[in-house]
Amino acid sequence: MDSGYTAAMLVTTIPQDLSPTPSTIIITKFPSLSHKYPSKPPMAMRAYPLSFLFFLRPCSAAPQLSPSFPRHRCLTSHVTFVDESVSEEEDKWDSSYGENEAFAFDDGDGVFAGDGMKRLQAPVIEVKELEELPEQWRRSKLAWLCKELPAHKAGTLVRILNAQKKWLKQEDATYLAVHCMRIRENETGFKVYKWMMQQHWHRFDFALATNLADYMGKEGKFTKCREIFDDIVNQGRVPSEFTFHILIVAYLSAPVHGCLDEAFGIYNRMIQLGGYQPRLSLHNSLFRAIISKPGGSSKYYLKQAEYVFHNLETRGLEIQKDIYAGLIWLHSYQDTVDKTRIKSLRKMMREAGMEEGRDVLLSILRACSKEGDVNEAERAWIKLLDSDGGIPSQAFVYKIEVYAKVGEITKSLEVFRTMQKQLGSASVAAYHKIIEILCKSEQMDLAESLMEEFIESGKKPLMPSYIELTDMFLKLSLHDKLESTFVECLEKCRPNRTIYNLYLNSLVKVGNLGKAEEIFNHMGGNVIIGVNSKSCNTILEGYLSSGDISKAGKIYDLMCERRYEIEPPLMEKLDYVFSLSRKRVKRPVSLKLSKEQREALVGLLLGGLQIESDEERKNHMLRFEFKQDSIAHSILKRLIYDQYHEWLHPSSKLIDRDDDIPHKFSSISHSYFSFYADQFFPKGRPVIPKLIHRWLSPVVLAYWYMYGGYRTSSGDILLKLKGSSEGVEKVVKTLRAKSLDCRVKRKWGVFWLGFIGNKSMWFWKLVEPYVLDDLKDFLKPGSDSAGTVHPISEENASSDHSKVKMINK
């Protein structure tokens, strides 16, 4: 070794759960800090002033950051970032996020897939040590870069590396990346790796990419891990089993929407592309991730759950009791229950010596309630009686429904009364179900009596039962009772389009067109209620029946504009009327977005709206998704549903009297959305368009805030944004040009733009005219409004990581 160097030894002990290889001791040699640089410094180093060299520091193992608080990145020197070490700021910035019933596990947390990584190994990277390099100047420069790079953020790091382009080669950059991984500066190693890929001399290094992907995955940085994973696949290589495994674990560990779908995509490729056989712990973790969701959400993952079960079964792996029970639970939530499959799963459980617990028996009752299988329901009920802990309230509801399916209404009522005696009171779900059953069977006196009892109990919500009563009165032509029930409902509940439509239908049937027109106009002027195809057809029928052709024509024009379907009998009358007046309004042939729809769409895309494209990228589909536990989203989704009604896919359109707008719906697949797909999802991944500075109008900002924004407990405003740091910088500059100053933070793979203190009021003044009236109380900044501050959800409000107050419903 050269006399100008001392063998400074750095010994770093890496825990097994952080190391992709079995070794636990890594020895790295560095030049002595006391070494004097050559009298004539290299050109690249002479470009830096002496004050820059002041930041040279000894190499040491950097403290590991928690995955929950990843190292923030600098966009430019003009963008202010929040210091994550300040707890007060964290309170402001933390914005972490049923059927609602979730599956209950019997064995606690079980075995997590991360445990299976200990038995997997990543390929070894071959890299020379510093003392093996023949040139002293090269050793000196590499040692300096090893010390300097971890101290800087992305922009400065790239500038430093660019200044060394003349001499840096593949092996030098590889050494830098490996050194960063050795001292756990994995973010720096990733930046070096991305810089390497842009150089003309770059040769793909499978071992380096694999080890770096594994470290990124272990830190929970699934976006970077996936990026390297895709690099490996694009090079025509098959990622190692370890990389597949750790990327799936990273996705499962992230509380970000869509990660479960990504995890299953990688799981399928692991088996089909890689030919690997996943570990038992990975199968179990994937299955648990599905059934940990509420039943209404989990039921859409039945095929994936069956695929995991199939792999466990065919490979002879141990199938735990929770797997059997969870799969039965999923089947019981399906709209069409596969009784044969449930029967076979129960048989497998018995053959494996497993007893059917309360969760399985409850799932059996749920399935029976959909099929009307009284005998099987009674057998499950008897077993529940013998089980510990008593009968859960849901079991009573399912038994009530079973008897109703076979027309034994008296027995349903007996079960309801039994529930009241045994549990002390009936649940809200039980009241809803028994009143629904009595109304459908037109047992008016009993239904009214139970409704009074329900109201006196103080339980809520009452709206579903009011709707059932109103519908029964309409069928029985008891219009006076219907009107009094409607008025009573408005006094006790929030407005609802379904009950307004029933009342409107009643007014038209009795010929009270003046009142009907008043109600219709009120519905159209209230965003929470709104009008739909059913409302328009009802009032159109009234105008045509009364011979008011002028008003019928206006409704017809409105329905053509919104592309509502006109009922065939009414269309025949319209054809006759228009043939007499020689007037005919033609429907627009081609779909086209209005200006308001275009601006709203840009705001929704900034807030997280997804676009899916076909393989040729000719047709594109909008995927609207709203949080189920968000009051703000429940209000906004009705506006969006009505606003894009003509673009919605037939499967997303409501039928009959159903007014329960789903939390997920999609548009038709259409080439008209190509512009937005190319701007926001050019390669299937979200980016910020280059022309975004032209589109940030107050309307766009208002929709962005309503869909992807939050108000914190301190009254500040946060906006969520996905994309590159350069795109975020452009958005920030555009906002500042509008006198809207904000701070930026990156967390969980997304950027957060924060309008703090009085800056939030400037933002609010700009967007307030375009925010829905019913959302203003939830979204208006300021901390002086007690009891209503956060539009996200009650679930988030109770989270340990969320410092927000509950919304007073």
CSV table of C-alpha atoms in Angstrom, one decimal, residues 37-302:
chain,number,residue,atom,x,y,z
A,37,TYR,CA,-3.5,15.7,-1.3
A,38,PRO,CA,-1.0,16.0,-4.2
A,39,SER,CA,0.5,19.5,-4.5
A,40,LYS,CA,-1.3,19.9,-7.8
A,41,PRO,CA,-5.0,19.0,-7.1
A,42,PRO,CA,-6.9,17.4,-9.9
A,43,MET,CA,-8.9,19.6,-12.3
A,44,ALA,CA,-12.3,18.4,-10.9
A,45,MET,CA,-11.3,19.3,-7.4
A,46,ARG,CA,-9.8,22.6,-8.2
A,47,ALA,CA,-13.2,23.8,-9.4
A,48,TYR,CA,-14.5,23.8,-5.8
A,49,PRO,CA,-13.5,26.6,-3.3
A,50,LEU,CA,-11.8,25.8,-0.1
A,51,SER,CA,-15.0,26.5,1.9
A,52,PHE,CA,-16.6,23.6,0.0
A,53,LEU,CA,-14.0,21.2,1.4
A,54,PHE,CA,-14.9,22.2,4.9
A,55,PHE,CA,-17.8,19.7,4.7
A,56,LEU,CA,-15.4,16.7,4.4
A,57,ARG,CA,-16.2,14.4,7.2
A,58,PRO,CA,-15.0,11.0,8.4
A,59,CYS,CA,-16.9,8.0,7.0
A,60,SER,CA,-19.1,6.4,9.5
A,61,ALA,CA,-22.2,4.3,9.5
A,62,ALA,CA,-25.1,6.7,9.0
A,63,PRO,CA,-28.0,6.3,11.4
A,64,GLN,CA,-30.8,4.3,9.8
A,65,LEU,CA,-33.9,6.4,9.2
A,66,SER,CA,-37.3,4.9,9.9
A,67,PRO,CA,-39.2,4.0,6.8
A,68,SER,CA,-42.1,6.2,8.1
A,69,PHE,CA,-39.9,9.3,7.8
A,70,PRO,CA,-37.8,8.9,4.6
A,71,ARG,CA,-35.1,11.4,3.9
A,72,HIS,CA,-36.6,14.4,2.2
A,73,ARG,CA,-35.3,15.6,-1.1
A,74,CYS,CA,-34.4,19.0,-2.4
A,75,LEU,CA,-36.3,20.2,-5.4
A,76,THR,CA,-34.4,23.5,-5.8
A,77,SER,CA,-32.9,25.9,-3.5
A,78,HIS,CA,-36.0,28.0,-3.8
A,79,VAL,CA,-38.4,25.4,-2.5
A,80,THR,CA,-38.8,25.2,1.3
A,81,PHE,CA,-38.9,21.8,2.9
A,82,VAL,CA,-40.2,20.9,6.4
A,83,ASP,CA,-37.6,19.7,8.9
A,84,GLU,CA,-38.9,16.2,9.8
A,85,SER,CA,-37.0,16.3,13.1
A,86,VAL,CA,-39.4,18.9,14.5
A,87,SER,CA,-42.3,17.2,16.2
A,88,GLU,CA,-44.6,20.3,16.0
A,89,GLU,CA,-44.4,20.3,12.3
A,90,GLU,CA,-45.0,16.6,12.1
A,91,ASP,CA,-48.3,17.1,13.8
A,92,LYS,CA,-49.3,19.5,11.0
A,93,TRP,CA,-48.0,17.5,8.1
A,94,ASP,CA,-49.1,14.0,9.1
A,95,SER,CA,-51.9,13.0,6.8
A,96,SER,CA,-51.6,9.2,7.0
A,97,TYR,CA,-54.5,7.3,6.3
A,98,GLY,CA,-67.3,-1.1,5.5
A,99,GLU,CA,-69.8,-3.8,4.6
A,100,ASN,CA,-67.1,-2.6,7.2
A,101,GLU,CA,-66.6,-5.8,9.0
A,102,ALA,CA,-63.0,-7.2,8.7
A,103,PHE,CA,-61.9,-10.8,9.3
A,104,ALA,CA,-60.7,-11.6,12.8
A,105,PHE,CA,-57.5,-13.6,13.0
A,106,ASP,CA,-57.2,-16.3,15.7
A,107,ASP,CA,-53.4,-16.5,15.9
A,108,GLY,CA,-52.4,-12.9,16.4
A,109,ASP,CA,-50.1,-11.5,13.8
A,110,GLY,CA,-49.0,-14.9,12.4
A,111,VAL,CA,-45.8,-15.3,10.4
A,112,PHE,CA,-44.9,-12.2,8.4
A,113,ALA,CA,-43.3,-12.6,4.9
A,114,GLY,CA,-40.3,-10.7,6.1
A,115,ASP,CA,-39.2,-13.6,8.2
A,116,GLY,CA,-38.8,-15.7,5.0
A,117,MET,CA,-36.1,-13.3,3.6
A,118,LYS,CA,-33.5,-14.6,6.1
A,119,ARG,CA,-33.1,-17.8,4.1
A,120,LEU,CA,-32.7,-16.0,0.7
A,121,GLN,CA,-29.4,-14.7,-0.6
A,122,ALA,CA,-28.6,-12.0,-3.1
A,123,PRO,CA,-25.8,-12.3,-5.7
A,124,VAL,CA,-22.3,-11.1,-4.5
A,125,ILE,CA,-21.0,-7.9,-6.1
A,126,GLU,CA,-17.4,-8.1,-7.3
A,127,VAL,CA,-15.7,-4.8,-6.6
A,128,LYS,CA,-12.1,-3.9,-6.0
A,129,GLU,CA,-11.0,-2.3,-2.7
A,130,LEU,CA,-9.2,1.1,-2.8
A,131,GLU,CA,-5.8,-0.3,-2.0
A,132,GLU,CA,-6.0,-2.5,-5.1
A,133,LEU,CA,-6.2,0.4,-7.4
A,134,PRO,CA,-2.8,1.3,-8.9
A,135,GLU,CA,-3.2,5.0,-9.3
A,136,GLN,CA,-2.8,7.1,-6.1
A,137,TRP,CA,-4.9,10.0,-7.6
A,138,ARG,CA,-7.8,7.7,-8.3
A,139,ARG,CA,-7.8,6.3,-4.8
A,140,SER,CA,-7.7,9.9,-3.5
A,141,LYS,CA,-10.6,11.0,-5.5
A,142,LEU,CA,-12.8,8.0,-4.7
A,143,ALA,CA,-12.1,8.4,-1.0
A,144,TRP,CA,-13.1,12.0,-1.2
A,145,LEU,CA,-16.3,11.1,-3.1
A,146,CYS,CA,-17.1,8.4,-0.6
A,147,LYS,CA,-17.0,11.0,2.2
A,148,GLU,CA,-18.7,13.8,0.2
A,149,LEU,CA,-21.7,12.3,-1.6
A,150,PRO,CA,-23.7,11.1,1.4
A,151,ALA,CA,-23.7,14.7,2.7
A,152,HIS,CA,-25.6,16.1,-0.2
A,153,LYS,CA,-29.1,15.9,-1.7
A,154,ALA,CA,-29.9,14.8,-5.3
A,155,GLY,CA,-29.2,18.1,-7.2
A,156,THR,CA,-25.8,18.7,-5.6
A,157,LEU,CA,-24.8,15.0,-5.8
A,158,VAL,CA,-25.5,14.9,-9.5
A,159,ARG,CA,-23.4,18.1,-10.1
A,160,ILE,CA,-20.5,16.6,-8.1
A,161,LEU,CA,-20.6,13.4,-10.2
A,162,ASN,CA,-20.9,15.3,-13.4
A,163,ALA,CA,-17.8,17.2,-12.5
A,164,GLN,CA,-15.9,13.9,-12.3
A,165,LYS,CA,-17.1,12.6,-15.7
A,166,LYS,CA,-13.7,12.7,-17.3
A,167,TRP,CA,-12.2,10.0,-15.1
A,168,LEU,CA,-15.2,8.1,-13.5
A,169,LYS,CA,-15.7,4.7,-15.1
A,170,GLN,CA,-18.0,1.8,-14.5
A,171,GLU,CA,-15.9,0.2,-11.8
A,172,ASP,CA,-15.4,3.5,-10.0
A,173,ALA,CA,-19.1,4.3,-9.9
A,174,THR,CA,-19.9,0.7,-8.9
A,175,TYR,CA,-17.4,1.1,-5.9
A,176,LEU,CA,-19.2,4.3,-4.9
A,177,ALA,CA,-22.6,2.7,-4.9
A,178,VAL,CA,-21.4,-0.4,-3.0
A,179,HIS,CA,-19.6,1.8,-0.4
A,180,CYS,CA,-22.9,3.7,0.2
A,181,MET,CA,-24.7,0.5,0.7
A,182,ARG,CA,-22.0,-0.7,3.1
A,183,ILE,CA,-22.5,2.3,5.3
A,184,ARG,CA,-26.3,2.2,4.9
A,185,GLU,CA,-26.5,5.3,2.8
A,186,ASN,CA,-28.8,3.5,0.4
A,187,GLU,CA,-30.5,6.6,-0.9
A,188,THR,CA,-27.1,7.9,-2.0
A,189,GLY,CA,-26.3,4.6,-3.6
A,190,PHE,CA,-29.5,4.7,-5.5
A,191,LYS,CA,-28.7,8.2,-6.8
A,192,VAL,CA,-25.3,7.0,-7.9
A,193,TYR,CA,-26.9,4.0,-9.6
A,194,LYS,CA,-29.3,6.2,-11.6
A,195,TRP,CA,-26.5,8.5,-12.6
A,196,MET,CA,-24.5,5.6,-13.8
A,197,MET,CA,-27.3,4.4,-16.1
A,198,GLN,CA,-27.2,7.8,-18.0
A,199,GLN,CA,-23.5,7.5,-18.9
A,200,HIS,CA,-22.3,6.3,-22.3
A,201,TRP,CA,-20.0,3.7,-20.7
A,202,HIS,CA,-22.6,2.1,-18.5
A,203,ARG,CA,-22.9,-1.7,-18.6
A,204,PHE,CA,-25.8,-3.3,-16.7
A,205,ASP,CA,-24.6,-5.0,-13.5
A,206,PHE,CA,-27.1,-7.5,-12.3
A,207,ALA,CA,-25.5,-8.1,-8.9
A,208,LEU,CA,-25.4,-4.3,-8.2
A,209,ALA,CA,-29.0,-3.8,-9.3
A,210,THR,CA,-30.2,-6.7,-7.2
A,211,ASN,CA,-28.5,-5.7,-4.0
A,212,LEU,CA,-29.6,-2.1,-4.3
A,213,ALA,CA,-33.2,-3.2,-5.0
A,214,ASP,CA,-33.1,-5.4,-2.0
A,215,TYR,CA,-31.9,-2.6,0.3
A,216,MET,CA,-34.5,-0.2,-1.1
A,217,GLY,CA,-37.2,-2.8,-0.4
A,218,LYS,CA,-36.0,-3.4,3.1
A,219,GLU,CA,-36.3,0.3,3.9
A,220,GLY,CA,-39.9,0.2,2.6
A,221,LYS,CA,-39.1,2.4,-0.5
A,222,PHE,CA,-41.2,0.3,-2.8
A,223,THR,CA,-41.1,2.9,-5.6
A,224,LYS,CA,-37.4,2.8,-5.9
A,225,CYS,CA,-37.3,-0.9,-5.5
A,226,ARG,CA,-39.8,-1.3,-8.3
A,227,GLU,CA,-37.8,1.0,-10.5
A,228,ILE,CA,-34.7,-1.1,-10.2
A,229,PHE,CA,-36.8,-4.3,-10.6
A,230,ASP,CA,-38.1,-2.9,-13.9
A,231,ASP,CA,-34.6,-2.0,-15.0
A,232,ILE,CA,-33.6,-5.7,-14.5
A,233,VAL,CA,-36.6,-6.9,-16.5
A,234,ASN,CA,-36.0,-4.4,-19.3
A,235,GLN,CA,-32.4,-5.7,-19.6
A,236,GLY,CA,-33.9,-9.2,-20.4
A,237,ARG,CA,-32.9,-10.6,-17.0
A,238,VAL,CA,-35.0,-12.4,-14.5
A,239,PRO,CA,-34.8,-10.8,-11.0
A,240,SER,CA,-33.7,-13.0,-8.2
A,241,GLU,CA,-36.1,-14.7,-5.9
A,242,PHE,CA,-35.0,-12.4,-3.1
A,243,THR,CA,-35.8,-9.3,-5.2
A,244,PHE,CA,-39.3,-10.7,-6.0
A,245,HIS,CA,-39.9,-11.5,-2.4
A,246,ILE,CA,-38.7,-8.3,-0.9
A,247,LEU,CA,-40.6,-6.1,-3.4
A,248,ILE,CA,-43.8,-7.9,-2.5
A,249,VAL,CA,-43.1,-7.4,1.2
A,250,ALA,CA,-42.4,-3.7,0.6
A,251,TYR,CA,-45.8,-3.3,-1.2
A,252,LEU,CA,-47.6,-5.2,1.6
A,253,SER,CA,-46.0,-3.0,4.2
A,254,ALA,CA,-47.0,0.3,2.7
A,255,PRO,CA,-50.3,1.9,3.7
A,256,VAL,CA,-50.8,3.3,0.2
A,257,HIS,CA,-53.8,2.6,-2.0
A,258,GLY,CA,-53.1,0.2,-4.9
A,259,CYS,CA,-50.1,-1.5,-3.3
A,260,LEU,CA,-52.0,-4.7,-2.8
A,261,ASP,CA,-52.8,-5.0,-6.5
A,262,GLU,CA,-49.1,-4.3,-7.3
A,263,ALA,CA,-48.0,-6.9,-4.8
A,264,PHE,CA,-50.2,-9.5,-6.5
A,265,GLY,CA,-48.9,-8.5,-9.9
A,266,ILE,CA,-45.3,-9.1,-8.8
A,267,TYR,CA,-46.4,-12.4,-7.1
A,268,ASN,CA,-47.9,-13.7,-10.4
A,269,ARG,CA,-44.7,-12.7,-12.3
A,270,MET,CA,-42.6,-14.4,-9.6
A,271,ILE,CA,-44.3,-17.7,-10.3
A,272,GLN,CA,-44.8,-17.4,-14.1
A,273,LEU,CA,-41.8,-15.3,-15.2
A,274,GLY,CA,-39.3,-16.3,-12.6
A,275,GLY,CA,-40.4,-19.9,-12.1
A,276,TYR,CA,-39.9,-19.5,-8.3
A,277,GLN,CA,-41.9,-21.2,-5.6
A,278,PRO,CA,-42.7,-18.5,-3.0
A,279,ARG,CA,-42.1,-19.2,0.7
A,280,LEU,CA,-45.0,-20.2,2.9
A,281,SER,CA,-44.7,-16.9,4.8
A,282,LEU,CA,-45.2,-15.0,1.6
A,283,HIS,CA,-48.3,-16.9,0.7
A,284,ASN,CA,-49.7,-16.3,4.2
A,285,SER,CA,-48.9,-12.6,4.2
A,286,LEU,CA,-50.6,-12.0,0.8
A,287,PHE,CA,-53.7,-13.9,1.9
A,288,ARG,CA,-53.8,-11.9,5.2
A,289,ALA,CA,-53.5,-8.7,3.3
A,290,ILE,CA,-56.7,-9.5,1.4
A,291,ILE,CA,-58.9,-10.6,4.3
A,292,SER,CA,-57.6,-7.7,6.5
A,293,LYS,CA,-59.7,-5.4,4.4
A,294,PRO,CA,-63.4,-4.8,5.1
A,295,GLY,CA,-65.7,-7.4,3.6
A,296,GLY,CA,-67.1,-5.0,1.0
A,297,SER,CA,-63.6,-4.4,-0.4
A,298,SER,CA,-62.1,-7.8,0.1
A,299,LYS,CA,-64.8,-9.6,-2.0
A,300,TYR,CA,-63.2,-8.3,-5.2
A,301,TYR,CA,-60.0,-10.2,-4.4
A,302,LEU,CA,-61.6,-13.6,-4.4
